[in-house]
mmCIF file of C-alpha atoms in Angstrom:
data_model
loop_
_atom_site.group_PDB
_atom_site.id
_atom_site.type_symbol
_atom_site.label_atom_id
_atom_site.label_comp_id
_atom_site.label_asym_id
_atom_site.label_seq_id
_atom_site.Cartn_x
_atom_site.Cartn_y
_atom_site.Cartn_z
ATOM 1 C CA UNK A 1 -0.004 -0.008 0.069
ATOM 2 C CA UNK A 2 1.397 3.527 -0.836
ATOM 3 C CA UNK A 3 0.114 5.993 1.788
ATOM 4 C CA UNK A 4 0.314 9.730 1.711
ATOM 5 C CA UNK A 5 0.726 10.892 5.328
ATOM 6 C CA UNK A 6 -0.274 14.545 5.739
ATOM 7 C CA UNK A 7 0.664 16.674 8.833
ATOM 8 C CA UNK A 8 -0.413 20.316 8.873
ATOM 9 C CA UNK A 9 2.084 21.452 11.568
ATOM 10 C CA UNK A 10 5.764 22.254 11.360
ATOM 11 C CA UNK A 11 7.758 19.102 11.370
ATOM 12 C CA UNK A 12 10.744 21.050 12.583
ATOM 13 C CA UNK A 13 8.967 21.653 15.934
ATOM 14 C CA UNK A 14 8.200 18.772 18.337
ATOM 15 C CA UNK A 15 4.511 18.372 19.076
ATOM 16 C CA UNK A 16 1.841 15.712 19.621
ATOM 17 C CA UNK A 17 0.567 15.574 16.028
ATOM 18 C CA UNK A 18 4.046 15.722 14.574
ATOM 19 C CA UNK A 19 5.183 12.843 16.794
ATOM 20 C CA UNK A 20 2.129 10.681 16.118
ATOM 21 C CA UNK A 21 2.289 11.139 12.292
ATOM 22 C CA UNK A 22 6.058 10.648 12.077
ATOM 23 C CA UNK A 23 6.037 7.458 14.231
ATOM 24 C CA UNK A 24 3.020 6.112 12.434
ATOM 25 C CA UNK A 25 4.773 6.594 9.107
ATOM 26 C CA UNK A 26 7.865 4.849 10.412
ATOM 27 C CA UNK A 27 5.897 1.834 11.704
ATOM 28 C CA UNK A 28 3.908 1.555 8.427
ATOM 29 C CA UNK A 29 7.272 1.440 6.558
ATOM 30 C CA UNK A 30 8.382 -1.367 8.917
ATOM 31 C CA UNK A 31 5.403 -3.535 7.957
ATOM 32 C CA UNK A 32 6.122 -3.066 4.205
ATOM 33 C CA UNK A 33 3.965 -0.106 3.212
ATOM 34 C CA UNK A 34 5.383 2.815 1.138
ATOM 35 C CA UNK A 35 4.895 6.287 2.633
ATOM 36 C CA UNK A 36 5.152 9.773 1.288
ATOM 37 C CA UNK A 37 5.171 12.374 4.118
ATOM 38 C CA UNK A 38 3.906 15.901 3.538
ATOM 39 C CA UNK A 39 4.428 18.350 6.360
ATOM 40 C CA UNK A 40 4.598 22.070 6.986
ATOM 41 C CA UNK A 41 8.109 23.402 7.441
ATOM 42 C CA UNK A 42 11.275 22.183 5.781
ATOM 43 C CA UNK A 43 13.136 19.751 7.934
ATOM 44 C CA UNK A 44 12.401 17.416 10.801
ATOM 45 C CA UNK A 45 13.118 18.422 14.381
ATOM 46 C CA UNK A 46 16.246 16.994 16.138
ATOM 47 C CA UNK A 47 15.776 13.385 17.202
ATOM 48 C CA UNK A 48 12.880 13.114 14.766
ATOM 49 C CA UNK A 49 11.549 9.918 13.109
ATOM 50 C CA UNK A 50 14.175 9.704 10.354
ATOM 51 C CA UNK A 51 11.816 10.214 7.321
ATOM 52 C CA UNK A 52 13.891 12.710 5.317
ATOM 53 C CA UNK A 53 14.102 10.396 2.322
ATOM 54 C CA UNK A 54 10.307 10.304 1.903
ATOM 55 C CA UNK A 55 9.359 13.825 3.215
ATOM 56 C CA UNK A 56 8.015 16.562 0.913
ATOM 57 C CA UNK A 57 8.200 19.935 2.752
ATOM 58 C CA UNK A 58 5.148 22.084 2.207
ATOM 59 C CA UNK A 59 6.629 25.519 2.734
ATOM 60 C CA UNK A 60 7.862 27.882 5.373
ATOM 61 C CA UNK A 61 5.857 27.901 8.565
ATOM 62 C CA UNK A 62 4.314 30.716 10.495
ATOM 63 C CA UNK A 63 2.885 30.700 13.987
ATOM 64 C CA UNK A 64 -0.850 31.196 14.565
ATOM 65 C CA UNK A 65 -2.669 31.444 17.901
ATOM 66 C CA UNK A 66 -5.235 28.751 18.233
ATOM 67 C CA UNK A 67 -6.872 26.638 20.981
ATOM 68 C CA UNK A 68 -5.002 28.435 23.763
ATOM 69 C CA UNK A 69 -1.770 27.498 22.065
ATOM 70 C CA UNK A 70 0.374 28.429 19.044
ATOM 71 C CA UNK A 71 -0.060 26.400 15.905
ATOM 72 C CA UNK A 72 3.036 26.303 13.517
ATOM 73 C CA UNK A 73 1.504 25.989 10.072
ATOM 74 C CA UNK A 74 2.201 27.035 6.523
ATOM 75 C CA UNK A 75 0.178 29.453 4.495
ATOM 76 C CA UNK A 76 2.460 29.374 1.458
ATOM 77 C CA UNK A 77 0.704 28.153 -1.778
ATOM 78 C CA UNK A 78 4.059 27.831 -3.524
ATOM 79 C CA UNK A 79 4.273 24.108 -3.087
ATOM 80 C CA UNK A 80 0.731 23.220 -3.770
ATOM 81 C CA UNK A 81 1.344 21.738 -7.191
ATOM 82 C CA UNK A 82 4.319 19.659 -6.086
ATOM 83 C CA UNK A 83 2.437 18.398 -3.002
ATOM 84 C CA UNK A 84 -0.711 17.588 -5.019
ATOM 85 C CA UNK A 85 1.509 15.679 -7.582
ATOM 86 C CA UNK A 86 3.039 13.592 -4.834
ATOM 87 C CA UNK A 87 -0.301 12.759 -3.328
ATOM 88 C CA UNK A 88 -1.830 11.707 -6.691
ATOM 89 C CA UNK A 89 0.829 9.020 -6.794
ATOM 90 C CA UNK A 90 -0.491 7.355 -3.649
ATOM 91 C CA UNK A 91 -3.218 4.740 -3.093
ATOM 92 C CA UNK A 92 -4.751 6.392 -0.026
ATOM 93 C CA UNK A 93 -4.219 9.684 1.861
ATOM 94 C CA UNK A 94 -4.178 9.921 5.594
ATOM 95 C CA UNK A 95 -4.665 13.572 6.493
ATOM 96 C CA UNK A 96 -4.408 14.738 10.055
ATOM 97 C CA UNK A 97 -6.452 17.823 11.171
ATOM 98 C CA UNK A 98 -7.713 18.246 7.659
ATOM 99 C CA UNK A 99 -9.252 21.620 8.123
ATOM 100 C CA UNK A 100 -5.840 23.249 9.111
ATOM 101 C CA UNK A 101 -4.498 25.372 6.300
ATOM 102 C CA UNK A 102 -2.821 25.046 3.949
ATOM 103 C CA UNK A 103 -1.445 21.434 4.086
ATOM 104 C CA UNK A 104 -4.783 19.917 5.068
ATOM 105 C CA UNK A 105 -6.554 21.775 2.287
ATOM 106 C CA UNK A 106 -3.997 20.443 -0.236
ATOM 107 C CA UNK A 107 -4.976 16.905 0.721
ATOM 108 C CA UNK A 108 -8.719 17.645 0.583
ATOM 109 C CA UNK A 109 -8.362 19.018 -2.930
ATOM 110 C CA UNK A 110 -7.568 15.515 -4.278
ATOM 111 C CA UNK A 111 -10.107 12.717 -5.071
ATOM 112 C CA UNK A 112 -8.040 10.038 -3.650
ATOM 113 C CA UNK A 113 -9.437 7.598 -1.011
ATOM 114 C CA UNK A 114 -8.925 9.302 2.385
ATOM 115 C CA UNK A 115 -8.726 8.790 6.035
ATOM 116 C CA UNK A 116 -9.228 11.991 7.982
ATOM 117 C CA UNK A 117 -8.099 12.077 11.589
ATOM 118 C CA UNK A 118 -9.068 14.779 14.140
ATOM 119 C CA UNK A 119 -6.727 15.405 17.071
ATOM 120 C CA UNK A 120 -7.878 18.581 18.734
ATOM 121 C CA UNK A 121 -10.405 19.363 21.490
ATOM 122 C CA UNK A 122 -12.172 21.756 19.191
ATOM 123 C CA UNK A 123 -13.829 24.936 20.538
ATOM 124 C CA UNK A 124 -17.622 24.968 20.434
ATOM 125 C CA UNK A 125 -17.743 27.324 17.475
ATOM 126 C CA UNK A 126 -15.947 24.830 15.221
ATOM 127 C CA UNK A 127 -19.083 22.835 14.577
ATOM 128 C CA UNK A 128 -20.602 25.928 13.097
ATOM 129 C CA UNK A 129 -17.584 26.237 10.896
ATOM 130 C CA UNK A 130 -18.199 22.729 9.547
ATOM 131 C CA UNK A 131 -21.775 23.672 8.616
ATOM 132 C CA UNK A 132 -20.568 26.843 6.776
ATOM 133 C CA UNK A 133 -18.130 24.930 4.601
ATOM 134 C CA UNK A 134 -20.215 22.848 2.220
ATOM 135 C CA UNK A 135 -17.352 21.881 -0.106
ATOM 136 C CA UNK A 136 -15.349 20.511 2.814
ATOM 137 C CA UNK A 137 -18.468 18.922 4.258
ATOM 138 C CA UNK A 138 -19.028 16.939 0.996
ATOM 139 C CA UNK A 139 -15.437 15.765 1.042
ATOM 140 C CA UNK A 140 -15.688 14.609 4.615
ATOM 141 C CA UNK A 141 -18.788 12.554 3.733
ATOM 142 C CA UNK A 142 -16.650 10.574 1.261
ATOM 143 C CA UNK A 143 -13.773 10.135 3.715
ATOM 144 C CA UNK A 144 -13.305 7.523 6.427
ATOM 145 C CA UNK A 145 -13.263 9.616 9.678
ATOM 146 C CA UNK A 146 -11.350 8.899 12.792
ATOM 147 C CA UNK A 147 -10.494 10.757 16.025
ATOM 148 C CA UNK A 148 -7.828 10.131 18.626
ATOM 149 C CA UNK A 149 -10.383 10.247 21.497
ATOM 150 C CA UNK A 150 -14.070 10.871 22.249
ATOM 151 C CA UNK A 151 -13.081 14.410 23.190
ATOM 152 C CA UNK A 152 -11.621 15.046 19.687
ATOM 153 C CA UNK A 153 -14.713 13.589 18.131
ATOM 154 C CA UNK A 154 -17.201 15.698 20.116
ATOM 155 C CA UNK A 155 -17.717 18.507 17.536
ATOM 156 C CA UNK A 156 -17.834 16.350 14.370
ATOM 157 C CA UNK A 157 -21.192 16.467 12.617
ATOM 158 C CA UNK A 158 -23.353 13.333 12.912
ATOM 159 C CA UNK A 159 -24.075 13.221 9.139
ATOM 160 C CA UNK A 160 -20.402 12.614 8.333
ATOM 161 C CA UNK A 161 -21.081 9.042 9.402
ATOM 162 C CA UNK A 162 -19.196 6.748 11.788
ATOM 163 C CA UNK A 163 -16.200 8.137 13.665
ATOM 164 C CA UNK A 164 -13.572 5.435 14.576
ATOM 165 C CA UNK A 165 -11.619 6.209 17.760
ATOM 166 C CA UNK A 166 -8.012 5.280 17.226
ATOM 167 C CA UNK A 167 -5.773 6.486 20.039
ATOM 168 C CA UNK A 168 -2.290 7.956 19.884
ATOM 169 C CA UNK A 169 0.461 5.497 20.566
ATOM 170 C CA UNK A 170 3.908 5.088 22.042
ATOM 171 C CA UNK A 171 6.507 2.339 21.922
ATOM 172 C CA UNK A 172 5.618 1.002 25.319
ATOM 173 C CA UNK A 173 8.601 -1.326 25.787
ATOM 174 C CA UNK A 174 11.097 1.542 25.186
ATOM 175 C CA UNK A 175 9.883 3.280 28.346
ATOM 176 C CA UNK A 176 10.508 0.322 30.629
ATOM 177 C CA UNK A 177 14.080 1.092 31.568
ATOM 178 C CA UNK A 178 16.165 -0.557 34.352
ATOM 179 C CA UNK A 179 16.633 2.940 35.914
ATOM 180 C CA UNK A 180 16.266 3.145 39.724
ATOM 181 C CA UNK A 181 13.547 5.486 40.826
ATOM 182 C CA UNK A 182 14.428 8.493 42.851
ATOM 183 C CA UNK A 183 12.056 8.310 45.714
ATOM 184 C CA UNK A 184 10.729 11.826 45.791
ATOM 185 C CA UNK A 185 11.343 12.861 42.184
ATOM 186 C CA UNK A 186 8.403 14.496 40.309
ATOM 187 C CA UNK A 187 8.390 15.021 36.579
ATOM 188 C CA UNK A 188 6.659 17.396 34.239
ATOM 189 C CA UNK A 189 6.755 17.422 30.481
ATOM 190 C CA UNK A 190 5.330 20.079 28.241
ATOM 191 C CA UNK A 191 5.771 23.428 26.506
ATOM 192 C CA UNK A 192 5.664 26.612 28.537
ATOM 193 C CA UNK A 193 2.095 27.585 27.506
ATOM 194 C CA UNK A 194 -0.633 28.646 29.953
ATOM 195 C CA UNK A 195 -2.868 25.713 29.127
ATOM 196 C CA UNK A 196 -0.153 23.179 30.029
ATOM 197 C CA UNK A 197 -0.604 24.280 33.755
ATOM 198 C CA UNK A 198 3.068 24.575 34.631
ATOM 199 C CA UNK A 199 2.249 27.756 36.627
ATOM 200 C CA UNK A 200 -0.193 25.693 38.744
ATOM 201 C CA UNK A 201 2.390 23.212 39.528
ATOM 202 C CA UNK A 202 4.940 25.872 40.428
ATOM 203 C CA UNK A 203 2.351 27.603 42.709
ATOM 204 C CA UNK A 204 1.847 24.173 44.389
ATOM 205 C CA UNK A 205 5.530 23.336 44.653
ATOM 206 C CA UNK A 206 6.312 25.295 47.866
ATOM 207 C CA UNK A 207 3.448 23.362 49.573
ATOM 208 C CA UNK A 208 4.829 20.116 48.339
ATOM 209 C CA UNK A 209 8.379 20.950 49.514
ATOM 210 C CA UNK A 210 7.100 22.063 52.880
ATOM 211 C CA UNK A 211 5.586 18.548 53.414
ATOM 212 C CA UNK A 212 8.378 16.620 51.610
ATOM 213 C CA UNK A 213 11.523 18.745 52.037
ATOM 214 C CA UNK A 214 13.653 16.614 49.768
ATOM 215 C CA UNK A 215 11.188 16.565 46.851
ATOM 216 C CA UNK A 216 12.752 17.114 43.427
ATOM 217 C CA UNK A 217 10.910 18.551 40.386
ATOM 218 C CA UNK A 218 12.296 17.914 36.927
ATOM 219 C CA UNK A 219 10.703 20.130 34.238
ATOM 220 C CA UNK A 220 11.168 18.947 30.648
ATOM 221 C CA UNK A 221 10.221 21.145 27.624
ATOM 222 C CA UNK A 222 10.126 24.507 29.439
ATOM 223 C CA UNK A 223 12.658 26.888 30.798
ATOM 224 C CA UNK A 224 12.321 29.184 33.874
ATOM 225 C CA UNK A 225 14.163 32.508 34.237
ATOM 226 C CA UNK A 226 13.983 32.529 38.044
ATOM 227 C CA UNK A 227 15.371 29.658 40.138
ATOM 228 C CA UNK A 228 12.883 27.528 42.075
ATOM 229 C CA UNK A 229 14.167 25.589 45.086
ATOM 230 C CA UNK A 230 14.269 21.873 44.379
ATOM 231 C CA UNK A 231 13.395 22.315 40.695
ATOM 232 C CA UNK A 232 15.408 21.716 37.575
ATOM 233 C CA UNK A 233 14.326 23.282 34.235
ATOM 234 C CA UNK A 234 15.870 21.279 31.329
ATOM 235 C CA UNK A 235 14.145 22.821 28.323
ATOM 236 C CA UNK A 236 13.699 20.579 25.279
ATOM 237 C CA UNK A 237 15.131 17.116 25.829
ATOM 238 C CA UNK A 238 15.919 14.242 23.447
ATOM 239 C CA UNK A 239 13.581 11.195 23.309
ATOM 240 C CA UNK A 240 16.076 9.055 25.113
ATOM 241 C CA UNK A 241 16.607 11.592 27.947
ATOM 242 C CA UNK A 242 12.855 11.998 28.310
ATOM 243 C CA UNK A 243 12.408 8.201 28.848
ATOM 244 C CA UNK A 244 15.300 8.039 31.307
ATOM 245 C CA UNK A 245 13.955 10.899 33.403
ATOM 246 C CA UNK A 246 10.417 9.485 33.435
ATOM 247 C CA UNK A 247 11.692 6.077 34.442
ATOM 248 C CA UNK A 248 13.613 7.559 37.326
ATOM 249 C CA UNK A 249 10.674 9.642 38.577
ATOM 250 C CA UNK A 250 8.262 8.399 41.333
ATOM 251 C CA UNK A 251 5.445 10.674 40.197
ATOM 252 C CA UNK A 252 4.364 12.506 36.983
ATOM 253 C CA UNK A 253 2.169 15.547 37.225
ATOM 254 C CA UNK A 254 -0.048 16.681 34.298
ATOM 255 C CA UNK A 255 -1.672 19.936 35.669
ATOM 256 C CA UNK A 256 -3.120 21.019 32.302
ATOM 257 C CA UNK A 257 -5.965 23.524 32.282
ATOM 258 C CA UNK A 258 -7.776 22.616 29.143
ATOM 259 C CA UNK A 259 -7.637 22.251 25.353
ATOM 260 C CA UNK A 260 -6.397 18.654 25.601
ATOM 261 C CA UNK A 261 -7.989 16.025 23.325
ATOM 262 C CA UNK A 262 -5.804 13.080 24.333
ATOM 263 C CA UNK A 263 -2.726 13.450 26.564
ATOM 264 C CA UNK A 264 0.217 11.608 25.000
ATOM 265 C CA UNK A 265 2.443 12.794 27.837
ATOM 266 C CA UNK A 266 0.133 10.936 30.309
ATOM 267 C CA UNK A 267 0.585 7.768 28.287
ATOM 268 C CA UNK A 268 4.351 8.236 28.198
ATOM 269 C CA UNK A 269 4.455 8.629 31.952
ATOM 270 C CA UNK A 270 2.220 5.536 32.478
ATOM 271 C CA UNK A 271 4.485 3.566 30.065
ATOM 272 C CA UNK A 272 7.390 4.507 32.280
ATOM 273 C CA UNK A 273 5.576 3.299 35.351
ATOM 274 C CA UNK A 274 5.121 6.595 37.044
ATOM 275 C CA UNK A 275 2.365 7.282 39.546
ATOM 276 C CA UNK A 276 0.327 9.862 37.503
ATOM 277 C CA UNK A 277 -1.384 12.872 39.084
ATOM 278 C CA UNK A 278 -3.465 14.650 36.394
ATOM 279 C CA UNK A 279 -6.156 17.332 35.994
ATOM 280 C CA UNK A 280 -9.644 16.042 35.717
ATOM 281 C CA UNK A 281 -9.963 16.949 32.024
ATOM 282 C CA UNK A 282 -12.206 14.513 30.129
ATOM 283 C CA UNK A 283 -9.376 13.513 27.807
ATOM 284 C CA UNK A 284 -7.027 12.664 30.704
ATOM 285 C CA UNK A 285 -9.718 10.783 32.511
ATOM 286 C CA UNK A 286 -10.460 8.712 29.300
ATOM 287 C CA UNK A 287 -6.727 7.949 28.751
ATOM 288 C CA UNK A 288 -5.945 6.958 32.366
ATOM 289 C CA UNK A 289 -9.122 4.964 32.891
ATOM 290 C CA UNK A 290 -8.761 4.677 36.579
ATOM 291 C CA UNK A 291 -4.895 4.304 36.603
ATOM 292 C CA UNK A 292 -4.204 7.901 37.722
ATOM 293 C CA UNK A 293 -5.143 10.343 40.481
ATOM 294 C CA UNK A 294 -7.225 13.201 39.195
ATOM 295 C CA UNK A 295 -7.562 16.680 40.735
ATOM 296 C CA UNK A 296 -9.757 19.699 39.721
ATOM 297 C CA UNK A 297 -7.960 21.628 36.990
ATOM 298 C CA UNK A 298 -6.280 24.735 38.298
ATOM 299 C CA UNK A 299 -6.693 23.761 42.072
ATOM 300 C CA UNK A 300 -3.288 24.395 43.519
ATOM 301 C CA UNK A 301 -4.033 23.033 46.975
ATOM 302 C CA UNK A 302 -5.690 19.817 45.682
ATOM 303 C CA UNK A 303 -2.685 19.278 43.362
ATOM 304 C CA UNK A 304 -0.141 19.715 46.164
ATOM 305 C CA UNK A 305 -2.144 17.361 48.464
ATOM 306 C CA UNK A 306 -2.352 14.622 45.833
ATOM 307 C CA UNK A 307 1.426 14.865 45.006
ATOM 308 C CA UNK A 308 2.344 14.827 48.784
ATOM 309 C CA UNK A 309 0.122 11.730 49.404
ATOM 310 C CA UNK A 310 1.880 9.850 46.550
ATOM 311 C CA UNK A 311 5.362 10.857 47.560
ATOM 312 C CA UNK A 312 4.782 9.856 51.243
ATOM 313 C CA UNK A 313 3.105 6.477 50.476
ATOM 314 C CA UNK A 314 5.609 4.374 48.591
ATOM 315 C CA UNK A 315 3.293 1.365 48.456
ATOM 316 C CA UNK A 316 0.519 3.439 46.951
ATOM 317 C CA UNK A 317 2.931 4.993 44.450
ATOM 318 C CA UNK A 318 4.024 1.461 43.434
ATOM 319 C CA UNK A 319 0.381 0.316 42.970
ATOM 320 C CA UNK A 320 -0.351 3.356 40.736
ATOM 321 C CA UNK A 321 2.886 2.636 38.743
ATOM 322 C CA UNK A 322 1.819 -0.926 38.108
ATOM 323 C CA UNK A 323 -1.646 0.239 37.123
ATOM 324 C CA UNK A 324 -0.075 2.784 34.766
ATOM 325 C CA UNK A 325 1.897 0.124 32.985
ATOM 326 C CA UNK A 326 -1.165 -2.059 32.516
ATOM 327 C CA UNK A 327 -3.114 0.729 31.070
ATOM 328 C CA UNK A 328 -0.282 1.911 28.770
ATOM 329 C CA UNK A 329 -0.346 -1.428 26.985
ATOM 330 C CA UNK A 330 -3.587 -0.331 25.270
ATOM 331 C CA UNK A 331 -1.642 2.374 23.443
ATOM 332 C CA UNK A 332 1.179 0.339 22.052
ATOM 333 C CA UNK A 333 2.032 0.813 18.390
ATOM 334 C CA UNK A 334 1.233 -2.687 16.876
ATOM 335 C CA UNK A 335 -2.457 -2.294 17.892
ATOM 336 C CA UNK A 336 -2.640 1.265 16.571
ATOM 337 C CA UNK A 337 -0.964 0.546 13.236
ATOM 338 C CA UNK A 338 -3.304 -2.415 12.662
ATOM 339 C CA UNK A 339 -6.255 -0.151 13.445
ATOM 340 C CA UNK A 340 -5.187 2.479 10.906
ATOM 341 C CA UNK A 341 -4.418 -0.031 8.239
ATOM 342 C CA UNK A 342 -8.006 -1.371 8.598
ATOM 343 C CA UNK A 343 -9.186 2.167 8.038
ATOM 344 C CA UNK A 344 -7.035 2.500 4.895
ATOM 345 C CA UNK A 345 -8.477 -0.714 3.512
ATOM 346 C CA UNK A 346 -11.974 0.459 4.272
ATOM 347 C CA UNK A 347 -11.242 3.783 2.392
ATOM 348 C CA UNK A 348 -9.925 1.856 -0.626
ATOM 349 C CA UNK A 349 -12.955 -0.310 -0.720
#
């Protein structure tokens, strides 16, 4: 099967959709499929999936504010003809976030069999946008539709037909490292954006340190100008370093405030066997399915209390870690690749 994998976001910047699409393309190649990858930007981020030989860059990216975050997309029409030509040589197109310009629109402009996957927790006004875009609406009715979670599927119109839920995935075994856990280490992974909730965790940190004086916080993905006692800010880290730090942490905190449709960082922490403390966002509750401790989003005191309880009770932390690993097995790549290949076959039929 020759698959056109289409990612609307800048492949030079790490992100959930970029990670999912790149790793999916790599796993499809491993099972014998051919892949052409179309992505905004020009080159893959450092430590990316190694798809340079099959990647067609779709133009320079710009940053657009969206969904309480910043979306790195391309609005350059210069490569439209080249991208369209590459997609016409495929059997089936898999477009992620198809309504994101311009890369998603390039894919929608073809008549190829298509799987369209929605990732975002869309704002409520988006369902009105779908109704006001009749051309896109007709294209969606001919596509096979999937979403990474029930939260991501929420705004999709009923008359598009069945929506298959196929979750994001990780290489679960690669997170099971023989690294000794540091008893009172807490990990956070995420960009320094308000919706990721790092400020809530930092507000809770003095309360945590007061109760557990030797608690350590490792922050991956974000920097901090001012020093915070007991905290290390590492900025962006490699995939290997991320796995090592998660495997050495007793607890993982996901204090996100909203705008999350899945929570791949929660799955990564579960795969590493961390005791997970997460906001009670619907997407996080769905992903953890009882294997995490949930607290009200934005509640500093509740977050601090939950972290302290886990750090003080080694047996409870171990139980949560075992439950995390069992739950993470549901998001392993072989199952997810097989699910997407079934959708490709359905689109072709």
